[in-house]
mmCIF file of C-alpha atoms in Angstrom:
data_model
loop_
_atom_site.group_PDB
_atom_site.id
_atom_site.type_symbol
_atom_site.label_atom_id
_atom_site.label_comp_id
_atom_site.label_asym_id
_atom_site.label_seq_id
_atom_site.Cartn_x
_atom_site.Cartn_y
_atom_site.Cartn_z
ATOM 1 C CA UNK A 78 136.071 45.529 153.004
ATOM 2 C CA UNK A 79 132.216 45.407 153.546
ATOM 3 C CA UNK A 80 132.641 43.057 156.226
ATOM 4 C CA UNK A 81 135.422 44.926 158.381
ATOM 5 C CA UNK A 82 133.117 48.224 158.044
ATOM 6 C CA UNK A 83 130.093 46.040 159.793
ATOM 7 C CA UNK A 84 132.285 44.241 161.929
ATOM 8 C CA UNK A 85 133.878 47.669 163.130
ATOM 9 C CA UNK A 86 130.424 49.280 163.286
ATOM 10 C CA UNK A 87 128.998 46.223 165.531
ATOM 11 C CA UNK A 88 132.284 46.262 167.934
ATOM 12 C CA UNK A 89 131.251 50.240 168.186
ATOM 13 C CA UNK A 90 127.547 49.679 169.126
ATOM 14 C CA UNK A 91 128.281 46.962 171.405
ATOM 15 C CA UNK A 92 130.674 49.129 173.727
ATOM 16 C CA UNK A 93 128.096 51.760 173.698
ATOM 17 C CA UNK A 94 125.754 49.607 174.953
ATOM 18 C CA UNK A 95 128.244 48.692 177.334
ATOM 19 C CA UNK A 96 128.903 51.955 178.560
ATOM 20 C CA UNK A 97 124.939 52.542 178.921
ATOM 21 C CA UNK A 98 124.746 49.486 180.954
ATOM 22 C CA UNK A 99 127.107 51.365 183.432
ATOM 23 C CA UNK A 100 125.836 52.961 186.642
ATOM 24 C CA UNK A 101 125.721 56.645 186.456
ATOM 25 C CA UNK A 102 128.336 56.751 189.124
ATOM 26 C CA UNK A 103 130.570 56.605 186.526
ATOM 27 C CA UNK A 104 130.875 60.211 185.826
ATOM 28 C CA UNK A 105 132.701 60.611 189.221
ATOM 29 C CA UNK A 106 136.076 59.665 190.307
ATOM 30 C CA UNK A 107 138.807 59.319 192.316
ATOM 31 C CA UNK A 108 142.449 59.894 190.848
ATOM 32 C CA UNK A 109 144.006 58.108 188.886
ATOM 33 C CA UNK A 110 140.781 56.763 187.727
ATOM 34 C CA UNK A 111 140.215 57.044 184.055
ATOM 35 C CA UNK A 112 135.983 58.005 184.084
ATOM 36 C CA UNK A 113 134.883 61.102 183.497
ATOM 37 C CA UNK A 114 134.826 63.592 185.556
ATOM 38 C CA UNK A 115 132.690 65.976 185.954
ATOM 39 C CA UNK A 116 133.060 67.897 189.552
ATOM 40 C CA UNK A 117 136.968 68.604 189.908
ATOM 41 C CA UNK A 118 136.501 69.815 193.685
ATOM 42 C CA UNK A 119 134.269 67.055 194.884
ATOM 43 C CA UNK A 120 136.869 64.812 193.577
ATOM 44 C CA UNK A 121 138.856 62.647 196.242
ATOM 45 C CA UNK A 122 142.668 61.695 195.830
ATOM 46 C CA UNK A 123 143.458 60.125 199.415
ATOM 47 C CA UNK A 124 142.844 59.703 202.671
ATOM 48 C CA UNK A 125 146.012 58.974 205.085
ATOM 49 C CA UNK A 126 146.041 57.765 209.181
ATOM 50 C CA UNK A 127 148.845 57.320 211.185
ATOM 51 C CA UNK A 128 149.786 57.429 213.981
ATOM 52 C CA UNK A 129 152.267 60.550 216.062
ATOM 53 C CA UNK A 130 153.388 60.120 219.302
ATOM 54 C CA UNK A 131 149.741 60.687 220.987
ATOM 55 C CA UNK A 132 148.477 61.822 218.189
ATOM 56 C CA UNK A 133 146.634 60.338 214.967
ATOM 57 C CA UNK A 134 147.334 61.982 212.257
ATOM 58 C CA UNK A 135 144.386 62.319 209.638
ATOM 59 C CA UNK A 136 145.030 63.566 205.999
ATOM 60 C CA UNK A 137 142.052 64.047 203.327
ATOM 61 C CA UNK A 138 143.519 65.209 199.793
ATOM 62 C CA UNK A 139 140.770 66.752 196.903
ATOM 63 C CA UNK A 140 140.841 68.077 193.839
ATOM 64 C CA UNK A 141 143.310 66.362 191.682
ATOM 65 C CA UNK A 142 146.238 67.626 189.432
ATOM 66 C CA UNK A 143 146.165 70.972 190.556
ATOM 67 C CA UNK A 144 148.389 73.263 188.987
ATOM 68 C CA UNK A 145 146.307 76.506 188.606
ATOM 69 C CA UNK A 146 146.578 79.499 191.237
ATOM 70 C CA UNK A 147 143.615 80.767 193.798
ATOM 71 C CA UNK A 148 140.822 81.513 193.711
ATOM 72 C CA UNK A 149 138.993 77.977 193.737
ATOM 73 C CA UNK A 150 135.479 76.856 193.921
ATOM 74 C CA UNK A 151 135.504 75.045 197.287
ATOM 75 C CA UNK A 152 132.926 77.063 199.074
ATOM 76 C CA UNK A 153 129.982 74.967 197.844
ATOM 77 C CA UNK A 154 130.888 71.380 198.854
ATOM 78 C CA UNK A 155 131.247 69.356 202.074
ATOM 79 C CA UNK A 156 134.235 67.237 202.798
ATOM 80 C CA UNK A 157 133.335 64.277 205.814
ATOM 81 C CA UNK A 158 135.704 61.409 207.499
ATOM 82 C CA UNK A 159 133.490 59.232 209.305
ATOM 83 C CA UNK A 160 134.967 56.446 211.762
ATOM 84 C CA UNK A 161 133.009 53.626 212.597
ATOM 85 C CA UNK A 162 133.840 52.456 216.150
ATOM 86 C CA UNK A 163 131.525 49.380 217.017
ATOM 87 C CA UNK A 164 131.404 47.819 214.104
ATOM 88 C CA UNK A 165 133.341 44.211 215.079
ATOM 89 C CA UNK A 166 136.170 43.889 213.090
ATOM 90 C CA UNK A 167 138.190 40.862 212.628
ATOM 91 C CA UNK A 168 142.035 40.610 211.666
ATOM 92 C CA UNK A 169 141.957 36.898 211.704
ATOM 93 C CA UNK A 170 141.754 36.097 207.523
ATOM 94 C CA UNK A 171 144.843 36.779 206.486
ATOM 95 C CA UNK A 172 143.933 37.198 202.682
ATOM 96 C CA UNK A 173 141.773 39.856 203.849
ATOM 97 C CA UNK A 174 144.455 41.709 205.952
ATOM 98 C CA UNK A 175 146.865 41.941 203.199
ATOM 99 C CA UNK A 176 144.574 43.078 200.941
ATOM 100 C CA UNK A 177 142.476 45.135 203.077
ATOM 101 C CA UNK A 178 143.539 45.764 206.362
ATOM 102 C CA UNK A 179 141.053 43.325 208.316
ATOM 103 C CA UNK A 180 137.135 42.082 207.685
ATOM 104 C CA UNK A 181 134.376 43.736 209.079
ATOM 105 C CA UNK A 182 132.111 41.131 210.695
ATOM 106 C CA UNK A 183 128.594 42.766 209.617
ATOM 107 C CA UNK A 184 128.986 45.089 206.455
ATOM 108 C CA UNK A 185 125.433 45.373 206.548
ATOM 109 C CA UNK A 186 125.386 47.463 209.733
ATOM 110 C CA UNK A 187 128.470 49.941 209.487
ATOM 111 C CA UNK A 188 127.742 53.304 210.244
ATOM 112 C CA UNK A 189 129.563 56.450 211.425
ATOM 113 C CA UNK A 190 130.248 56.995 215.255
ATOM 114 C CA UNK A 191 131.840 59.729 214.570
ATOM 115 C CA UNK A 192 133.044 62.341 212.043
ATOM 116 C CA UNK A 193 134.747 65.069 211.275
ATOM 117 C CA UNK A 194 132.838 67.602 208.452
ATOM 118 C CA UNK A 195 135.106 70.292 206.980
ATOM 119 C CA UNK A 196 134.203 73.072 205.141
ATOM 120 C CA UNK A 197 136.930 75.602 202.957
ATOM 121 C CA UNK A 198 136.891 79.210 201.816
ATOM 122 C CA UNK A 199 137.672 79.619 198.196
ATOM 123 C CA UNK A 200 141.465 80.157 198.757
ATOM 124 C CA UNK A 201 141.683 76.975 200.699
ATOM 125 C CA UNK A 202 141.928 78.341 203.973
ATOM 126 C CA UNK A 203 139.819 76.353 206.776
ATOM 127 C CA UNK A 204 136.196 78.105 206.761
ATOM 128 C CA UNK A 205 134.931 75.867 209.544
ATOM 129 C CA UNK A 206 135.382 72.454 211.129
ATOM 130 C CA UNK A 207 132.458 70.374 212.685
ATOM 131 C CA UNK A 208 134.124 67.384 215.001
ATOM 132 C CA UNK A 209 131.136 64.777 216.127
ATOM 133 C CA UNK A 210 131.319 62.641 218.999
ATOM 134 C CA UNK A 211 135.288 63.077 219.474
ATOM 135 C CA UNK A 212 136.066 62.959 223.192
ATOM 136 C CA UNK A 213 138.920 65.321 223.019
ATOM 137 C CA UNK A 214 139.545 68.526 220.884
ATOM 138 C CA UNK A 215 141.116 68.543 217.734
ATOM 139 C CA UNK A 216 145.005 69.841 217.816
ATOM 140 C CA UNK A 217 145.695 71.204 214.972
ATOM 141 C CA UNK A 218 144.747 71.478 211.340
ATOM 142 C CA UNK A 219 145.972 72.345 208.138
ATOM 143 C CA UNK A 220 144.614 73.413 205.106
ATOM 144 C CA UNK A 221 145.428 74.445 201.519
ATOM 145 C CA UNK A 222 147.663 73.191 198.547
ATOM 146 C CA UNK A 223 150.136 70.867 198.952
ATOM 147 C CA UNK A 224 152.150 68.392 196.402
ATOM 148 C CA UNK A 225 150.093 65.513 195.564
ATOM 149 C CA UNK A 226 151.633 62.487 197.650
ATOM 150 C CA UNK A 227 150.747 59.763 195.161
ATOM 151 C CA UNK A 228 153.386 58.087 194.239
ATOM 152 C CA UNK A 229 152.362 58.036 190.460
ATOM 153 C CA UNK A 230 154.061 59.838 187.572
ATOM 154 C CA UNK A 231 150.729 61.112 186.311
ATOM 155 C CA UNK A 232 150.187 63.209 189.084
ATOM 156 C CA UNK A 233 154.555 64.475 189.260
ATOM 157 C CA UNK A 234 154.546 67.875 189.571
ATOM 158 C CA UNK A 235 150.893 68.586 190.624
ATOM 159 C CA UNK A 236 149.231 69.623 193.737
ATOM 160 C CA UNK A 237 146.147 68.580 196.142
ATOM 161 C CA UNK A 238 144.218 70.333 198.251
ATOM 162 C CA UNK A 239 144.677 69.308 201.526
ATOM 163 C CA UNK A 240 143.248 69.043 205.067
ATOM 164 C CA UNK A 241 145.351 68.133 208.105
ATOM 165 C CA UNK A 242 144.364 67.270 210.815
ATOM 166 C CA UNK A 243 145.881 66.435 214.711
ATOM 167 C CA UNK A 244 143.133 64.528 216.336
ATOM 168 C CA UNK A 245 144.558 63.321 220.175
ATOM 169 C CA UNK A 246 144.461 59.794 220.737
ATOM 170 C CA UNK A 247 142.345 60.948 224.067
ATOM 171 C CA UNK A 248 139.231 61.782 221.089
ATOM 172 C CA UNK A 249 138.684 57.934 221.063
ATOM 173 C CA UNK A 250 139.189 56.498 224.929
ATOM 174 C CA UNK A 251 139.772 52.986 224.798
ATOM 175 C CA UNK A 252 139.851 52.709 221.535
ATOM 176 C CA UNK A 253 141.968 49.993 219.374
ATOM 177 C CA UNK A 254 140.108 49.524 216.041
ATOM 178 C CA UNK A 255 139.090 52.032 213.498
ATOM 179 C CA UNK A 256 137.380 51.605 210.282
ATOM 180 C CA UNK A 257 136.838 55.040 208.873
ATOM 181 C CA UNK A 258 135.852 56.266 205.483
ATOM 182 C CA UNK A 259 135.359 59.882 203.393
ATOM 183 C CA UNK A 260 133.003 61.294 201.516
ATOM 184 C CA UNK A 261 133.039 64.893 199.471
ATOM 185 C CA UNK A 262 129.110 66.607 199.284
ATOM 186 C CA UNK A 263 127.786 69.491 197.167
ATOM 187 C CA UNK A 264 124.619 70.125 198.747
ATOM 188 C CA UNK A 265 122.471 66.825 199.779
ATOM 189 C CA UNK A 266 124.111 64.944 197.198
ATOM 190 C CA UNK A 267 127.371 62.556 197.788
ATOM 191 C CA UNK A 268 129.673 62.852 194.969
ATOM 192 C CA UNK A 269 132.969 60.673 195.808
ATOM 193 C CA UNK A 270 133.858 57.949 198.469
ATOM 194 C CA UNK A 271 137.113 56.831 199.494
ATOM 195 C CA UNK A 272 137.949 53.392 201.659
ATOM 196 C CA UNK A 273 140.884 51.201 201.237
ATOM 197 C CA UNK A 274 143.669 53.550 199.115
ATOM 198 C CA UNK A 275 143.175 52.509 195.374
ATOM 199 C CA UNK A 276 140.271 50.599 195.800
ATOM 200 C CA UNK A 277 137.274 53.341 194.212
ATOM 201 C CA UNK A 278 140.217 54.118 191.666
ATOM 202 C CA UNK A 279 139.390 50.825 189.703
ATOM 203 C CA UNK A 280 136.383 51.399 186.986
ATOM 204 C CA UNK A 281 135.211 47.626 188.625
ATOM 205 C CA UNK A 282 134.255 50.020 192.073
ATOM 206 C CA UNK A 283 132.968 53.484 190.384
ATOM 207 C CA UNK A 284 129.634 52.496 191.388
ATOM 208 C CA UNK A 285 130.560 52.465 195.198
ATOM 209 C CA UNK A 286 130.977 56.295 194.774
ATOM 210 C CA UNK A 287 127.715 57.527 195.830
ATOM 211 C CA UNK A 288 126.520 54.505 197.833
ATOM 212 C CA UNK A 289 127.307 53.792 201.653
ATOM 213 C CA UNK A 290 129.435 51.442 202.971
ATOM 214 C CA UNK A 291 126.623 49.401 204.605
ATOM 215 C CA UNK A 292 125.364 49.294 200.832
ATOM 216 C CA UNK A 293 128.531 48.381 199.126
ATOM 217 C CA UNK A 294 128.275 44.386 199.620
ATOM 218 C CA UNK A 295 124.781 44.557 198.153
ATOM 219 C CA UNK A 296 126.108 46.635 195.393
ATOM 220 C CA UNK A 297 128.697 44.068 194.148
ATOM 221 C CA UNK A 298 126.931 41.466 194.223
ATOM 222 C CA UNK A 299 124.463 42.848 191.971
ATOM 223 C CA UNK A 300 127.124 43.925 189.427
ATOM 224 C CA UNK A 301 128.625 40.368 189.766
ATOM 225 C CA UNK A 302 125.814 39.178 188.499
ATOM 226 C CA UNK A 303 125.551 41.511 185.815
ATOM 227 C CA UNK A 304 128.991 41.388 184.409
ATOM 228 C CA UNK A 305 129.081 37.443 184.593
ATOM 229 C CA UNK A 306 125.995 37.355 182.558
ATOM 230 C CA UNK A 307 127.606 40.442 180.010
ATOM 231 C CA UNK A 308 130.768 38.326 179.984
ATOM 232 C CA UNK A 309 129.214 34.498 179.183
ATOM 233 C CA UNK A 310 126.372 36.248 177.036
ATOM 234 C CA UNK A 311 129.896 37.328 174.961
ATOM 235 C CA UNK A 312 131.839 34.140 175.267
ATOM 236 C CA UNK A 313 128.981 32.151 173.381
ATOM 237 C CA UNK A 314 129.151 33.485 170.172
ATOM 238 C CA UNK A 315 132.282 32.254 167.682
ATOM 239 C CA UNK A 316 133.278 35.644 166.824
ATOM 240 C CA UNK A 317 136.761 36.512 167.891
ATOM 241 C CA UNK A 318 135.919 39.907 168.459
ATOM 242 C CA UNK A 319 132.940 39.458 171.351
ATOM 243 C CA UNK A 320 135.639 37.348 172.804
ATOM 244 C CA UNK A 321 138.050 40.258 173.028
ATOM 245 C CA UNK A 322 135.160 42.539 174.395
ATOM 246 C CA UNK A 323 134.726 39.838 176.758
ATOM 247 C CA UNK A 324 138.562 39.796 177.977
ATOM 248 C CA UNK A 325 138.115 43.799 178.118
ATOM 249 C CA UNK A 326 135.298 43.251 180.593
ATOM 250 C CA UNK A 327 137.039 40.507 183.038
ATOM 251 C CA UNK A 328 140.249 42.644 183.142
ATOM 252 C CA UNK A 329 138.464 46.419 184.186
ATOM 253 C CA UNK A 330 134.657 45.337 185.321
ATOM 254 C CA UNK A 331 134.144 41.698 186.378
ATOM 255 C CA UNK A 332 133.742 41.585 190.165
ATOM 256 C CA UNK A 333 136.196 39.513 191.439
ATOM 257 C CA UNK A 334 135.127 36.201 194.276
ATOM 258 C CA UNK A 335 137.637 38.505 196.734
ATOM 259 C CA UNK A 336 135.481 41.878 195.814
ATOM 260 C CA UNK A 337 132.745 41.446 197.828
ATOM 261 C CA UNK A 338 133.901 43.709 201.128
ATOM 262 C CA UNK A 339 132.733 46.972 201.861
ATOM 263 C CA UNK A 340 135.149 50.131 200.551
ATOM 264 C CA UNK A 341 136.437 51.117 204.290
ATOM 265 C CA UNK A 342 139.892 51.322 205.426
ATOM 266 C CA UNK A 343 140.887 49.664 208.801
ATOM 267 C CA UNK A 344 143.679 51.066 211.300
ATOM 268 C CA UNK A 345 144.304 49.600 214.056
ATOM 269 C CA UNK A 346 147.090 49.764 216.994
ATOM 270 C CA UNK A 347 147.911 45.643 216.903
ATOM 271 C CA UNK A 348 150.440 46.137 214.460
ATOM 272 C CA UNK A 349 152.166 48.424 212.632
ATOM 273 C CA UNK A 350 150.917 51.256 210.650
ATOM 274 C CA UNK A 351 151.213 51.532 207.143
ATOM 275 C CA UNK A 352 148.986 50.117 204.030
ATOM 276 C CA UNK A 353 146.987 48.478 204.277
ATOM 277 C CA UNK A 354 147.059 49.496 207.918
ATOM 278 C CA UNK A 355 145.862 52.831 207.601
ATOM 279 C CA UNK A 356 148.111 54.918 205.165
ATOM 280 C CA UNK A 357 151.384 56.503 205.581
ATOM 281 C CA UNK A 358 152.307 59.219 203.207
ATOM 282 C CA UNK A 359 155.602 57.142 201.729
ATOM 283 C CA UNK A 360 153.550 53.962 201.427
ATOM 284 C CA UNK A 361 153.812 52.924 197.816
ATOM 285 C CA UNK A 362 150.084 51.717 197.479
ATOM 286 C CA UNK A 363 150.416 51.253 193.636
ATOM 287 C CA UNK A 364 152.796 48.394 194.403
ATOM 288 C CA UNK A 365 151.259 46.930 197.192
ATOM 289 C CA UNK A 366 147.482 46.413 195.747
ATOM 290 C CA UNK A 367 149.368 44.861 192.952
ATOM 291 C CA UNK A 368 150.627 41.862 195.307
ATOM 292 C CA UNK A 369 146.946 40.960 196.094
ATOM 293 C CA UNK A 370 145.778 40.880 192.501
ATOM 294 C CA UNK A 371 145.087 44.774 191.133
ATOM 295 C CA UNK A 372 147.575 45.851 188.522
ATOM 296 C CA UNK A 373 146.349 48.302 186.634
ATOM 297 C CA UNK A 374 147.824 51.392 188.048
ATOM 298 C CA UNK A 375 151.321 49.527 188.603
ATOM 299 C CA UNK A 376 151.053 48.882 185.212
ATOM 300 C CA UNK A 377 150.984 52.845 183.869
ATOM 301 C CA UNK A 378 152.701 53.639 185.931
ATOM 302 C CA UNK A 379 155.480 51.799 183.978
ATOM 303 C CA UNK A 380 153.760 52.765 181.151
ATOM 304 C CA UNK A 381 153.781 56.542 181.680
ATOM 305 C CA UNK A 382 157.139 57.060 183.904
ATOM 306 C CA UNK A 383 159.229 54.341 182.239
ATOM 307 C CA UNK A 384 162.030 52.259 184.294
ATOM 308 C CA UNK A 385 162.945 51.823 186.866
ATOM 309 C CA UNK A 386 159.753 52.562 188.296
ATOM 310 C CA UNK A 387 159.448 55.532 190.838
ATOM 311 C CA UNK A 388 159.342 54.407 194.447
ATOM 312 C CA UNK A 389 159.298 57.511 196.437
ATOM 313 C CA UNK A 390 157.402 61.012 196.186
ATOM 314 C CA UNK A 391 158.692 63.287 193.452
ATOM 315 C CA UNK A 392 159.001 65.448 196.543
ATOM 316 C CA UNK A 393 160.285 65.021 200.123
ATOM 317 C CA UNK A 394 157.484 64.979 202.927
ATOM 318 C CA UNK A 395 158.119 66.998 205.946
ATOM 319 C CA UNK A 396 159.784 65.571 209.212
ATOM 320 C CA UNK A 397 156.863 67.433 211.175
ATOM 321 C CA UNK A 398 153.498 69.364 210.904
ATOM 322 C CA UNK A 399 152.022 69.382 208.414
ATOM 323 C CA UNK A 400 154.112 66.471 206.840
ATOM 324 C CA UNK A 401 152.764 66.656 203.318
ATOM 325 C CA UNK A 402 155.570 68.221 201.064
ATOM 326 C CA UNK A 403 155.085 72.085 199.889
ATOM 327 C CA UNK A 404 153.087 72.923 196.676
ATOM 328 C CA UNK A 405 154.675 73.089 193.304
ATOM 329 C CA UNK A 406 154.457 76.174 191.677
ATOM 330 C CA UNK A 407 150.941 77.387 190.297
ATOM 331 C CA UNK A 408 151.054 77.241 185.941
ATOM 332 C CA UNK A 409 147.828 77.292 183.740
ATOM 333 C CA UNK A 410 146.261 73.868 183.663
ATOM 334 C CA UNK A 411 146.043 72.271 180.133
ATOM 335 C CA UNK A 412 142.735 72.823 178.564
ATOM 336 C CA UNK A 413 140.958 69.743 178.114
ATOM 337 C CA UNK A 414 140.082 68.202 174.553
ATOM 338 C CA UNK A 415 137.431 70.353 172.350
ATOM 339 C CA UNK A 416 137.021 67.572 169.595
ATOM 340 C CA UNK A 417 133.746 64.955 170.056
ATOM 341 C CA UNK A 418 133.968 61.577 168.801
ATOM 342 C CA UNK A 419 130.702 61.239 167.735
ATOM 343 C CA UNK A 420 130.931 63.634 164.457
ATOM 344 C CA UNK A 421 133.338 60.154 162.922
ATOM 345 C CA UNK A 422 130.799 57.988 164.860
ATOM 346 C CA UNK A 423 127.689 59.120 162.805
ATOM 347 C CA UNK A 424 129.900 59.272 159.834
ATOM 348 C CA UNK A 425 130.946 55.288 160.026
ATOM 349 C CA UNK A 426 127.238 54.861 161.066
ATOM 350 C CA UNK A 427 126.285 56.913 157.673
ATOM 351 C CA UNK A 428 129.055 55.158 155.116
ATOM 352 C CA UNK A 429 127.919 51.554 156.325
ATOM 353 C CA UNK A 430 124.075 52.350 155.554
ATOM 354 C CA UNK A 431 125.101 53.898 152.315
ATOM 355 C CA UNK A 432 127.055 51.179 151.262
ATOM 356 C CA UNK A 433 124.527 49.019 152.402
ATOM 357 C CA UNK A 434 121.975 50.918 150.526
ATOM 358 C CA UNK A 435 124.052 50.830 147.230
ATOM 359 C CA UNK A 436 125.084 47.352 147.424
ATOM 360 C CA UNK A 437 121.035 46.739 147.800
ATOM 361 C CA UNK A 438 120.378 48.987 145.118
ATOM 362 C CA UNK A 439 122.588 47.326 142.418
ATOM 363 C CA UNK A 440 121.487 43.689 143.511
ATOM 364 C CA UNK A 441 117.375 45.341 143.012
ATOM 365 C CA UNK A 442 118.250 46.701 139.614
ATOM 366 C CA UNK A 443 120.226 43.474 138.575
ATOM 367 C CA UNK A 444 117.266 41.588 139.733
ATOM 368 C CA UNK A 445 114.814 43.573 137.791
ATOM 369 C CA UNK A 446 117.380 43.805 134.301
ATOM 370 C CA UNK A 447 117.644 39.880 134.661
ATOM 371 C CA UNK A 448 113.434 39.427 135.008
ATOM 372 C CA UNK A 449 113.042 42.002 132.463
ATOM 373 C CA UNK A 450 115.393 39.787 130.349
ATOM 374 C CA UNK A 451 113.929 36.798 131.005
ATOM 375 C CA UNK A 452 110.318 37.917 129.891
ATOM 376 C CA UNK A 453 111.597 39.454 126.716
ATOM 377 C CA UNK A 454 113.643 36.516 125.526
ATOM 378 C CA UNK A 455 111.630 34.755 121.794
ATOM 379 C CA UNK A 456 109.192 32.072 122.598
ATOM 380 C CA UNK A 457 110.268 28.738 121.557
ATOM 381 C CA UNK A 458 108.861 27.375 118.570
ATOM 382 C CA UNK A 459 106.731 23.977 119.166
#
């Protein structure tokens, strides 16, 4: 019994010093993703391009699983697509084009060309719109709640907040290859990123969230490092249990040989759209990052929705502007958990060293009855 109470105390402390190993980026997220988070309204839950006739048609979703009504807290933060338009891009690796669209020749040197910064009134109406270095007027936008178009039964039945926008194909003359990204701000301070669809969803990529993409490569390389020496630092030891911590790591936080690209997502008009060719709203992304090697979210959602798996949105999208489906119907948002693990942490913490101390205590006093013994026993007559 003593030994399962130290063995379950030392898996404990070694997953909290896990988790303090773990950037701070941690604390913000991007969907599905199952960190913390902390900022609901910075958070990011997709970014869509396709194209319409002569027309590209740019979606950026935030806040996710909204359910409660207006008013909202959206009047302090910055939302920002930035496209990339010199950047050489190639679309000749075919590993890379499944999985990410194409590969960026120098990730070292991407940078925005353009952008477009939107900022929103507190009922989600458009407060203002800041296009940079677009050659043509924006069309048209659209903004305010609309059903979340993940295909994901976590997020059934819940809403986004969402900003459309018509953007002429005349706002980039000439112009074949994108690689564009988005960002959400509260002040100076980046809070969320978005690339390739899924990709900053995976807790391997949470660190990517307040970084750059000219930074990314760097990034990963550094926690390659750090998890392969984690991981083999926990493989050496006979214990089955580091070995199982060690399994927990490669599946959610090893950096895979294919991770090191930059968290962008590519569009261009060689082929057809659709993931990872940009994003259309009925493009099943779950699935498709599944067929170049992640799982996890294809995995719950089996695992929350049951079978057959849903393939579609849980709502239809609309034939034409704004194309993401209408809101579902504002109810009070579930209030998150009160309770604190730590109270039962302190308490293990606190039965092990008393036990500890006890067992110690009766092996001292044993110790001292059996000297005590010893020096009373009769001398031996010579």
């Amino acid at each position: 019994m003593k030994s399962r109470a130290f063995r379950g105390l030392a898996v404990l402390s070694l997953a909290a010093a896990l988790l303090a190993f773990t950037p701070s980026a941690l604390r913000a997220s991007d969907h599905a993703d199952p960190m913390n988070l902390t900022d609901p309204y910075a958070n990011i839950t997709g970014l869509f391009i396709f194209p319409k006739g002569d027309q590209l048609i740019l979606v950026f979703n935030v806040r996710r699983a909204l359910t409660n009504p207006k008013p909202y807290k959206l009047s302090d933060y910055r939302y920002v697509v930035n496209f990339d338009l010199t950047t050489p891009v190639s679309f000749d690796n075919v590993e890379d084009r499944m999985r990410y669209g194409g590969t960026v020749i120098t990730p070292e040197k991407l940078h925005a060309d353009a952008s477009i910064t939107i900022l929103l009134n507190d009922d989600a109406t458009l407060k203002e719109i800041t296009p940079r270095n677009l050659k043509a007027e924006i069309a048209k936008v659209f903004t305010g709640v609309r059903d979340d178009p993940f295909i994901f039964p976590r997020f059934f039945k819940k809403n986004v907040i969402s900003m459309v926008m018509s953007i002429p194909m005349a706002a980039f003359p000439g112009q074949q290859d994108f690689i564009l990204w988005g960002n959400t701000y509260k002040g100076d301070k980046q809070f969320d990123h978005v690339g390739r669809s899924i990709r900053s969803q995976l807790p391997r990529f949470e660190a990517l969230n307040t970084l750059q993409p000219k930074d990314h490569v760097a990034e990963l390389m550094k926690l390659q490092k750090k998890w392969n020496d984690i991981s083999d630092w926990l493989k050496s030891f006979k214990e089955w249990w580091t070995a199982q911590i060690a399994a927990l790591i490669e599946t959610n936080f090893l950096i895979r040989k294919y991770d090191l690209k930059p968290d962008v997502m590519y569009y261009t008009s060689r082929f057809p759209p659709g993931f990872p060719n940009g994003r259309q709203l009925p493009d099943d992304v779950s699935a498709q990052v599944c067929q170049t090697g992640d799982c996890i979210l294809q995995e719950l959602s089996f695992i929350e929705g049951g079978w057959p798996r849903a393939v579609v949105n849980d709502k239809p999208f609309l034939d034409d502007w704004p194309y993401v489906a209408e809101q579902f119907p504002d109810s009070p948002e579930a209030a998150p958990p009160t309770r604190s693990i730590y109270p039962y942490i302190v308490a293990a913490v606190l039965l092990v060293a008393f036990i500890s101390w006890a067992v110690i205590e009766i092996i001292r006093r044993l110790i001292l009855f059996l000297l005590v013994k010893w020096r009373r026993r009769p001398a031996v007559a010579t």
